[in-house]
Amino acid sequence: MSLPTPGKPVRGSKSGNHLMALFDLLGRSWSMGIIWRLQEGSCTFRVLQERCESISPTTLNRRLKELTQSFLIERTVDGYALTNKGKEIFLLLKPLESWAKDWAKNFDTNE
Amino acid sequence: MSLPTPGKPVRGSKSGNHLMALFDLLGRSWSMGIIWRLQEGSCTFRVLQERCESISPTTLNRRLKELTQSFLIERTVDGYALTNKGKEIFLLLKPLESWAKDWAKNFDTNE
DNA sequence: TTTATTTGCTACATAATTGGTAGCAAAGCT
DNA sequence: AGCTTTGCTACCAATTATGTAGCAAATAAA
């Protein structure tokens, strides 16, 4: 899968609309989950894999590469870590947590 | 693809963590793009398809069903529309727009 | 300094998702 | 009645994701 880069055609926009490039990046399996889990603290590949509960190493590796190339993640002495940009995105995603909690009430747990 | 429902195991959480269910839902191709485009106003299937520039009817239909079942979208006399929950999500996604604009500066347009 | 362990992946095969094109049935004009 | 538009579905090809195994390099232990 090619990296969705602002300025280049992406899923959602032939003109490379910035926001659509971001949606393409974040809208890949596990992207947001990885950012969320990394916020808990920098960690190694294997630890991150455990935090994500059920991600395959193949997918984790792909996402890590993409997110790194997109300046959201970097490697430090502590392993993988969110960059400042990554932390910013996390802050933007954060409100989704409480919203999701409320949203969940709509679902009948017996279905 | 089954609907990622809070409380049931989803991509990202065997326990059905609400947030992970939301990430699973939004993290499917076009989910966020559709919400974004629908915010411009209620519209018909074909118009929505045009707004999305390059979505296939297959995928559009699939996403519409999922988002409808997830209470984010509904059908009105004007066609497809965001529900109140859908509008709420849109407001949470909105800040990503300006962030993406800034983020785009990191990418060398000549690459 | 051998001998484990742990870590960060890659290989490979299979399954699941997405995309693209064609086209059809129903509804709405004319 | 015929023509158009709309909202899809069928079908197949292409792309992504999953799962398991395992290997090379780095680190720790003996």
mmCIF file of C-alpha atoms (C1' of nucleotides) in Angstrom:
data_model
loop_
_atom_site.group_PDB
_atom_site.id
_atom_site.type_symbol
_atom_site.label_atom_id
_atom_site.label_comp_id
_atom_site.label_asym_id
_atom_site.label_seq_id
_atom_site.Cartn_x
_atom_site.Cartn_y
_atom_site.Cartn_z
ATOM 1 C CA MET A 1 0.000 0.000 0.000
ATOM 2 C CA SER A 2 1.463 3.326 -0.914
ATOM 3 C CA LEU A 3 1.830 6.090 1.581
ATOM 4 C CA PRO A 4 -1.026 8.597 1.439
ATOM 5 C CA THR A 5 0.857 11.836 1.037
ATOM 6 C CA PRO A 6 -0.656 15.312 1.026
ATOM 7 C CA GLY A 7 -0.435 16.721 -2.456
ATOM 8 C CA LYS A 8 -0.615 13.372 -4.188
ATOM 9 C CA PRO A 9 -3.765 11.537 -5.213
ATOM 10 C CA VAL A 10 -5.095 9.428 -2.380
ATOM 11 C CA ARG A 11 -8.109 7.401 -1.531
ATOM 12 C CA GLY A 12 -10.732 10.118 -1.363
ATOM 13 C CA SER A 13 -9.173 12.766 -3.513
ATOM 14 C CA LYS A 14 -7.505 12.807 -6.866
ATOM 15 C CA SER A 15 -6.093 16.221 -6.101
ATOM 16 C CA GLY A 16 -4.255 15.094 -3.004
ATOM 17 C CA ASN A 17 -6.382 17.057 -0.589
ATOM 18 C CA HIS A 18 -4.540 17.162 2.719
ATOM 19 C CA LEU A 19 -7.422 16.056 4.836
ATOM 20 C CA MET A 20 -8.231 13.137 2.569
ATOM 21 C CA ALA A 21 -4.606 12.058 2.708
ATOM 22 C CA LEU A 22 -4.887 12.083 6.467
ATOM 23 C CA PHE A 23 -8.142 10.151 6.388
ATOM 24 C CA ASP A 24 -6.475 7.616 4.144
ATOM 25 C CA LEU A 25 -3.568 7.252 6.549
ATOM 26 C CA LEU A 26 -5.632 7.092 9.731
ATOM 27 C CA GLY A 27 -8.270 5.008 8.033
ATOM 28 C CA ARG A 28 -6.064 1.978 7.678
ATOM 29 C CA SER A 29 -6.448 -0.894 10.029
ATOM 30 C CA TRP A 30 -4.837 -0.198 13.347
ATOM 31 C CA SER A 31 -3.482 3.266 12.569
ATOM 32 C CA MET A 32 -5.499 5.036 15.219
ATOM 33 C CA GLY A 33 -5.165 2.141 17.604
ATOM 34 C CA ILE A 34 -1.394 2.270 17.393
ATOM 35 C CA ILE A 35 -1.313 5.998 18.042
ATOM 36 C CA TRP A 36 -3.620 5.507 20.970
ATOM 37 C CA ARG A 37 -1.549 2.708 22.451
ATOM 38 C CA LEU A 38 1.749 4.454 21.926
ATOM 39 C CA GLN A 39 0.513 7.441 23.868
ATOM 40 C CA GLU A 40 0.696 5.249 26.958
ATOM 41 C CA GLY A 41 4.442 5.508 26.561
ATOM 42 C CA SER A 42 7.270 4.640 24.243
ATOM 43 C CA CYS A 43 7.903 0.955 23.908
ATOM 44 C CA THR A 44 9.442 -1.848 21.919
ATOM 45 C CA PHE A 45 7.915 -3.574 18.945
ATOM 46 C CA ARG A 46 6.865 -6.584 20.955
ATOM 47 C CA VAL A 47 5.379 -4.592 23.794
ATOM 48 C CA LEU A 48 3.409 -2.504 21.345
ATOM 49 C CA GLN A 49 2.196 -5.691 19.753
ATOM 50 C CA GLU A 50 0.928 -6.867 23.116
ATOM 51 C CA ARG A 51 -0.760 -3.567 23.861
ATOM 52 C CA CYS A 52 -2.639 -3.894 20.621
ATOM 53 C CA GLU A 53 -3.940 -7.257 21.783
ATOM 54 C CA SER A 54 -4.354 -8.864 18.400
ATOM 55 C CA ILE A 55 -2.352 -7.156 15.708
ATOM 56 C CA SER A 56 -0.159 -9.268 13.457
ATOM 57 C CA PRO A 57 3.529 -8.388 13.226
ATOM 58 C CA THR A 58 3.113 -7.920 9.491
ATOM 59 C CA THR A 59 0.479 -5.245 9.879
ATOM 60 C CA LEU A 60 2.155 -3.622 12.855
ATOM 61 C CA ASN A 61 5.345 -3.282 10.911
ATOM 62 C CA ARG A 62 3.599 -1.801 7.903
ATOM 63 C CA ARG A 63 1.738 0.744 9.983
ATOM 64 C CA LEU A 64 4.873 1.677 11.887
ATOM 65 C CA LYS A 65 6.697 2.358 8.650
ATOM 66 C CA GLU A 66 3.851 4.447 7.290
ATOM 67 C CA LEU A 67 3.376 6.420 10.466
ATOM 68 C CA THR A 68 7.098 6.998 10.714
ATOM 69 C CA GLN A 69 7.264 8.272 7.164
ATOM 70 C CA SER A 70 4.340 10.489 7.998
ATOM 71 C CA PHE A 71 6.169 12.065 10.926
ATOM 72 C CA LEU A 72 3.797 10.757 13.562
ATOM 73 C CA ILE A 73 6.130 8.166 15.027
ATOM 74 C CA GLU A 74 9.861 7.937 15.532
ATOM 75 C CA ARG A 75 12.385 5.558 17.024
ATOM 76 C CA THR A 76 14.126 6.537 20.183
ATOM 77 C CA VAL A 77 16.311 4.755 22.695
ATOM 78 C CA ASP A 78 13.083 3.657 24.360
ATOM 79 C CA GLY A 79 11.800 2.108 21.177
ATOM 80 C CA TYR A 80 8.898 3.488 19.192
ATOM 81 C CA ALA A 81 7.471 6.802 20.293
ATOM 82 C CA LEU A 82 5.036 9.460 19.206
ATOM 83 C CA THR A 83 6.614 12.538 17.702
ATOM 84 C CA ASN A 84 5.255 15.950 18.561
ATOM 85 C CA LYS A 85 2.982 15.701 15.555
ATOM 86 C CA GLY A 86 1.881 12.309 16.766
ATOM 87 C CA LYS A 87 1.063 13.709 20.152
ATOM 88 C CA GLU A 88 -0.930 16.461 18.523
ATOM 89 C CA ILE A 89 -2.988 13.950 16.585
ATOM 90 C CA PHE A 90 -3.551 11.998 19.745
ATOM 91 C CA LEU A 91 -4.952 15.091 21.402
ATOM 92 C CA LEU A 92 -7.324 15.535 18.498
ATOM 93 C CA LEU A 93 -8.442 11.918 18.744
ATOM 94 C CA LYS A 94 -8.812 11.988 22.495
ATOM 95 C CA PRO A 95 -12.333 13.450 22.575
ATOM 96 C CA LEU A 96 -13.505 10.396 20.660
ATOM 97 C CA GLU A 97 -13.025 8.319 23.786
ATOM 98 C CA SER A 98 -15.795 9.816 25.855
ATOM 99 C CA TRP A 99 -17.955 10.214 22.799
ATOM 100 C CA ALA A 100 -17.598 6.510 22.085
ATOM 101 C CA LYS A 101 -18.654 5.694 25.604
ATOM 102 C CA ASP A 102 -21.858 7.590 25.142
ATOM 103 C CA TRP A 103 -22.375 6.221 21.633
ATOM 104 C CA ALA A 104 -22.134 2.686 22.948
ATOM 105 C CA LYS A 105 -25.362 3.157 24.874
ATOM 106 C CA ASN A 106 -27.253 3.053 21.585
ATOM 107 C CA PHE A 107 -26.353 -0.538 21.014
ATOM 108 C CA ASP A 108 -28.427 -3.271 22.465
ATOM 109 C CA THR A 109 -25.957 -5.598 24.099
ATOM 110 C CA ASN A 110 -28.231 -8.549 23.426
ATOM 111 C CA GLU A 111 -28.072 -8.310 19.670
ATOM 112 C CA MET B 1 -17.381 -7.325 7.036
ATOM 113 C CA SER B 2 -19.254 -7.386 10.268
ATOM 114 C CA LEU B 3 -20.315 -4.238 12.010
ATOM 115 C CA PRO B 4 -17.898 -3.188 14.735
ATOM 116 C CA THR B 5 -20.209 -2.939 17.696
ATOM 117 C CA PRO B 6 -19.279 -1.640 21.133
ATOM 118 C CA GLY B 7 -19.272 -4.528 23.539
ATOM 119 C CA LYS B 8 -18.356 -7.130 20.976
ATOM 120 C CA PRO B 9 -14.862 -8.128 19.935
ATOM 121 C CA VAL B 10 -13.586 -5.837 17.206
ATOM 122 C CA ARG B 11 -10.416 -5.182 15.337
ATOM 123 C CA GLY B 12 -8.304 -3.777 18.127
ATOM 124 C CA SER B 13 -10.000 -5.246 21.130
ATOM 125 C CA LYS B 14 -11.223 -8.657 22.074
ATOM 126 C CA SER B 15 -13.261 -7.123 24.856
ATOM 127 C CA GLY B 16 -15.198 -4.839 22.575
ATOM 128 C CA ASN B 17 -13.761 -1.657 23.963
ATOM 129 C CA HIS B 18 -15.982 1.188 22.816
ATOM 130 C CA LEU B 19 -13.221 3.307 21.445
ATOM 131 C CA MET B 20 -11.696 0.436 19.524
ATOM 132 C CA ALA B 21 -15.084 -0.345 18.021
ATOM 133 C CA LEU B 22 -15.267 3.243 16.882
ATOM 134 C CA PHE B 23 -11.749 3.106 15.488
ATOM 135 C CA ASP B 24 -12.710 -0.023 13.614
ATOM 136 C CA LEU B 25 -15.788 1.653 12.157
ATOM 137 C CA LEU B 26 -14.113 4.924 11.234
ATOM 138 C CA GLY B 27 -10.989 3.138 10.122
ATOM 139 C CA ARG B 28 -12.604 1.534 7.133
ATOM 140 C CA SER B 29 -12.049 2.926 3.723
ATOM 141 C CA TRP B 30 -14.120 6.016 3.113
ATOM 142 C CA SER B 31 -15.911 6.102 6.474
ATOM 143 C CA MET B 32 -14.540 9.460 7.519
ATOM 144 C CA GLY B 33 -14.674 10.783 3.992
ATOM 145 C CA ILE B 34 -18.371 10.003 3.736
ATOM 146 C CA ILE B 35 -19.130 11.704 7.020
ATOM 147 C CA TRP B 36 -17.133 14.699 5.890
ATOM 148 C CA ARG B 37 -18.891 14.913 2.547
ATOM 149 C CA LEU B 38 -22.336 14.402 3.966
ATOM 150 C CA GLN B 39 -21.835 17.309 6.293
ATOM 151 C CA GLU B 40 -22.022 19.543 3.218
ATOM 152 C CA GLY B 41 -25.680 18.633 3.136
ATOM 153 C CA SER B 42 -28.048 15.727 2.719
ATOM 154 C CA CYS B 43 -27.999 14.201 -0.707
ATOM 155 C CA THR B 44 -28.807 11.234 -2.876
ATOM 156 C CA PHE B 45 -26.677 8.186 -3.356
ATOM 157 C CA ARG B 46 -25.397 9.306 -6.732
ATOM 158 C CA VAL B 47 -24.608 12.823 -5.591
ATOM 159 C CA LEU B 48 -22.743 11.487 -2.597
ATOM 160 C CA GLN B 49 -20.840 9.226 -4.925
ATOM 161 C CA GLU B 50 -19.794 12.250 -6.961
ATOM 162 C CA ARG B 51 -18.766 14.205 -3.902
ATOM 163 C CA CYS B 52 -16.499 11.372 -2.947
ATOM 164 C CA GLU B 53 -14.802 11.651 -6.326
ATOM 165 C CA SER B 54 -13.727 8.075 -6.711
ATOM 166 C CA ILE B 55 -15.660 5.726 -4.468
ATOM 167 C CA SER B 56 -17.178 2.622 -5.972
ATOM 168 C CA PRO B 57 -20.901 2.064 -5.518
ATOM 169 C CA THR B 58 -20.104 -1.225 -3.829
ATOM 170 C CA THR B 59 -18.041 0.388 -1.128
ATOM 171 C CA LEU B 60 -20.307 3.392 -0.769
ATOM 172 C CA ASN B 61 -23.265 1.145 -0.217
ATOM 173 C CA ARG B 62 -21.434 -0.964 2.298
ATOM 174 C CA ARG B 63 -20.292 2.048 4.289
ATOM 175 C CA LEU B 64 -23.735 3.612 4.201
ATOM 176 C CA LYS B 65 -25.270 0.482 5.654
ATOM 177 C CA GLU B 66 -22.667 0.288 8.396
ATOM 178 C CA LEU B 67 -22.890 3.949 9.297
ATOM 179 C CA THR B 68 -26.659 3.750 9.314
ATOM 180 C CA GLN B 69 -26.617 0.769 11.615
ATOM 181 C CA SER B 70 -24.214 2.685 13.798
ATOM 182 C CA PHE B 71 -26.604 5.617 14.134
ATOM 183 C CA LEU B 72 -24.379 8.093 12.343
ATOM 184 C CA ILE B 73 -26.410 8.306 9.156
ATOM 185 C CA GLU B 74 -30.102 8.107 8.315
ATOM 186 C CA ARG B 75 -32.326 8.392 5.307
ATOM 187 C CA THR B 76 -34.581 11.368 5.000
ATOM 188 C CA VAL B 77 -36.732 12.824 2.254
ATOM 189 C CA ASP B 78 -33.585 14.593 1.061
ATOM 190 C CA GLY B 79 -31.684 11.342 0.794
ATOM 191 C CA TYR B 80 -28.843 10.381 3.074
ATOM 192 C CA ALA B 81 -28.134 12.644 6.014
ATOM 193 C CA LEU B 82 -26.050 12.812 9.149
ATOM 194 C CA THR B 83 -27.918 12.056 12.347
ATOM 195 C CA ASN B 84 -27.246 14.115 15.442
ATOM 196 C CA LYS B 85 -24.633 11.579 16.436
ATOM 197 C CA GLY B 86 -23.143 11.879 12.983
ATOM 198 C CA LYS B 87 -22.963 15.632 13.320
ATOM 199 C CA GLU B 88 -21.283 15.228 16.679
ATOM 200 C CA ILE B 89 -18.617 13.003 15.164
ATOM 201 C CA PHE B 90 -18.131 15.477 12.392
ATOM 202 C CA LEU B 91 -17.454 18.193 14.924
ATOM 203 C CA LEU B 92 -14.870 15.984 16.561
ATOM 204 C CA LEU B 93 -13.207 15.321 13.212
ATOM 205 C CA LYS B 94 -13.295 18.920 12.119
ATOM 206 C CA PRO B 95 -10.100 20.012 13.894
ATOM 207 C CA LEU B 96 -8.225 17.499 11.774
ATOM 208 C CA GLU B 97 -8.726 19.733 8.765
ATOM 209 C CA SER B 98 -6.504 22.572 9.841
ATOM 210 C CA TRP B 99 -4.089 20.183 11.455
ATOM 211 C CA ALA B 100 -3.744 18.339 8.148
ATOM 212 C CA LYS B 101 -2.995 21.592 6.389
ATOM 213 C CA ASP B 102 -0.108 22.231 8.705
ATOM 214 C CA TRP B 103 1.025 18.618 8.596
ATOM 215 C CA ALA B 104 1.227 18.771 4.822
ATOM 216 C CA LYS B 105 4.092 21.249 5.054
ATOM 217 C CA ASN B 106 6.323 18.431 6.223
ATOM 218 C CA PHE B 107 6.114 16.675 2.922
ATOM 219 C CA ASP B 108 8.431 17.574 0.134
ATOM 220 C CA THR B 109 6.179 18.014 -2.843
ATOM 221 C CA ASN B 110 8.967 16.886 -5.156
ATOM 222 C CA GLU B 111 9.199 13.396 -3.769
ATOM 223 C "C1'" DT C 1 33.117 -16.986 25.633
ATOM 224 C "C1'" DT C 2 29.735 -20.179 24.754
ATOM 225 C "C1'" DT C 3 24.807 -20.582 25.480
ATOM 226 C "C1'" DA C 4 20.326 -19.033 26.070
ATOM 227 C "C1'" DT C 5 16.811 -15.278 25.522
ATOM 228 C "C1'" DT C 6 14.735 -11.539 23.698
ATOM 229 C "C1'" DT C 7 13.765 -8.442 20.014
ATOM 230 C "C1'" DG C 8 12.515 -6.891 15.543
ATOM 231 C "C1'" DC C 9 11.241 -8.154 12.173
ATOM 232 C "C1'" DT C 10 10.401 -11.138 7.198
ATOM 233 C "C1'" DA C 11 8.296 -15.147 4.462
ATOM 234 C "C1'" DC C 12 4.648 -17.313 2.992
ATOM 235 C "C1'" DA C 13 0.091 -18.863 2.366
ATOM 236 C "C1'" DT C 14 -4.767 -17.821 3.219
ATOM 237 C "C1'" DA C 15 -8.616 -14.946 4.184
ATOM 238 C "C1'" DA C 16 -10.971 -10.701 4.014
ATOM 239 C "C1'" DT C 17 -11.772 -6.235 2.049
ATOM 240 C "C1'" DT C 18 -11.996 -3.033 -1.695
ATOM 241 C "C1'" DG C 19 -12.365 -1.549 -6.420
ATOM 242 C "C1'" DG C 20 -14.362 -1.429 -11.214
ATOM 243 C "C1'" DT C 21 -17.566 -2.241 -14.580
ATOM 244 C "C1'" DA C 22 -21.933 -3.600 -16.117
ATOM 245 C "C1'" DG C 23 -26.430 -3.430 -15.700
ATOM 246 C "C1'" DC C 24 -31.114 -4.012 -13.741
ATOM 247 C "C1'" DA C 25 -35.559 -2.800 -11.385
ATOM 248 C "C1'" DA C 26 -38.227 0.997 -9.645
ATOM 249 C "C1'" DA C 27 -39.533 5.753 -9.755
ATOM 250 C "C1'" DG C 28 -40.081 10.019 -12.134
ATOM 251 C "C1'" DC C 29 -40.426 12.781 -16.122
ATOM 252 C "C1'" DT C 30 -42.296 13.971 -21.001
ATOM 253 C "C1'" DA D 1 -45.669 4.492 -23.735
ATOM 254 C "C1'" DG D 2 -40.798 5.660 -23.939
ATOM 255 C "C1'" DC D 3 -36.622 7.968 -21.856
ATOM 256 C "C1'" DT D 4 -33.900 9.224 -17.754
ATOM 257 C "C1'" DT D 5 -32.443 9.095 -13.321
ATOM 258 C "C1'" DT D 6 -31.677 6.744 -9.077
ATOM 259 C "C1'" DG D 7 -30.253 3.240 -5.977
ATOM 260 C "C1'" DC D 8 -28.449 -0.118 -5.862
ATOM 261 C "C1'" DT D 9 -26.571 -5.583 -6.824
ATOM 262 C "C1'" DA D 10 -23.614 -9.107 -9.346
ATOM 263 C "C1'" DC D 11 -19.447 -10.499 -10.429
ATOM 264 C "C1'" DC D 12 -14.645 -10.740 -10.758
ATOM 265 C "C1'" DA D 13 -10.015 -8.739 -10.166
ATOM 266 C "C1'" DA D 14 -6.844 -6.463 -7.242
ATOM 267 C "C1'" DT D 15 -5.248 -5.019 -2.956
ATOM 268 C "C1'" DT D 16 -4.859 -5.542 2.181
ATOM 269 C "C1'" DA D 17 -4.830 -7.946 6.368
ATOM 270 C "C1'" DT D 18 -4.161 -12.149 9.169
ATOM 271 C "C1'" DG D 19 -1.683 -16.020 11.239
ATOM 272 C "C1'" DT D 20 2.001 -18.847 11.958
ATOM 273 C "C1'" DA D 21 6.692 -19.965 11.659
ATOM 274 C "C1'" DG D 22 11.029 -18.735 12.161
ATOM 275 C "C1'" DC D 23 15.486 -16.295 11.473
ATOM 276 C "C1'" DA D 24 19.343 -12.931 12.258
ATOM 277 C "C1'" DA D 25 21.076 -9.569 15.418
ATOM 278 C "C1'" DA D 26 21.466 -7.801 19.953
ATOM 279 C "C1'" DT D 27 21.490 -8.589 24.814
ATOM 280 C "C1'" DA D 28 21.810 -11.247 29.056
ATOM 281 C "C1'" DA D 29 23.301 -15.141 31.612
ATOM 282 C "C1'" DA D 30 26.490 -18.806 32.860
#
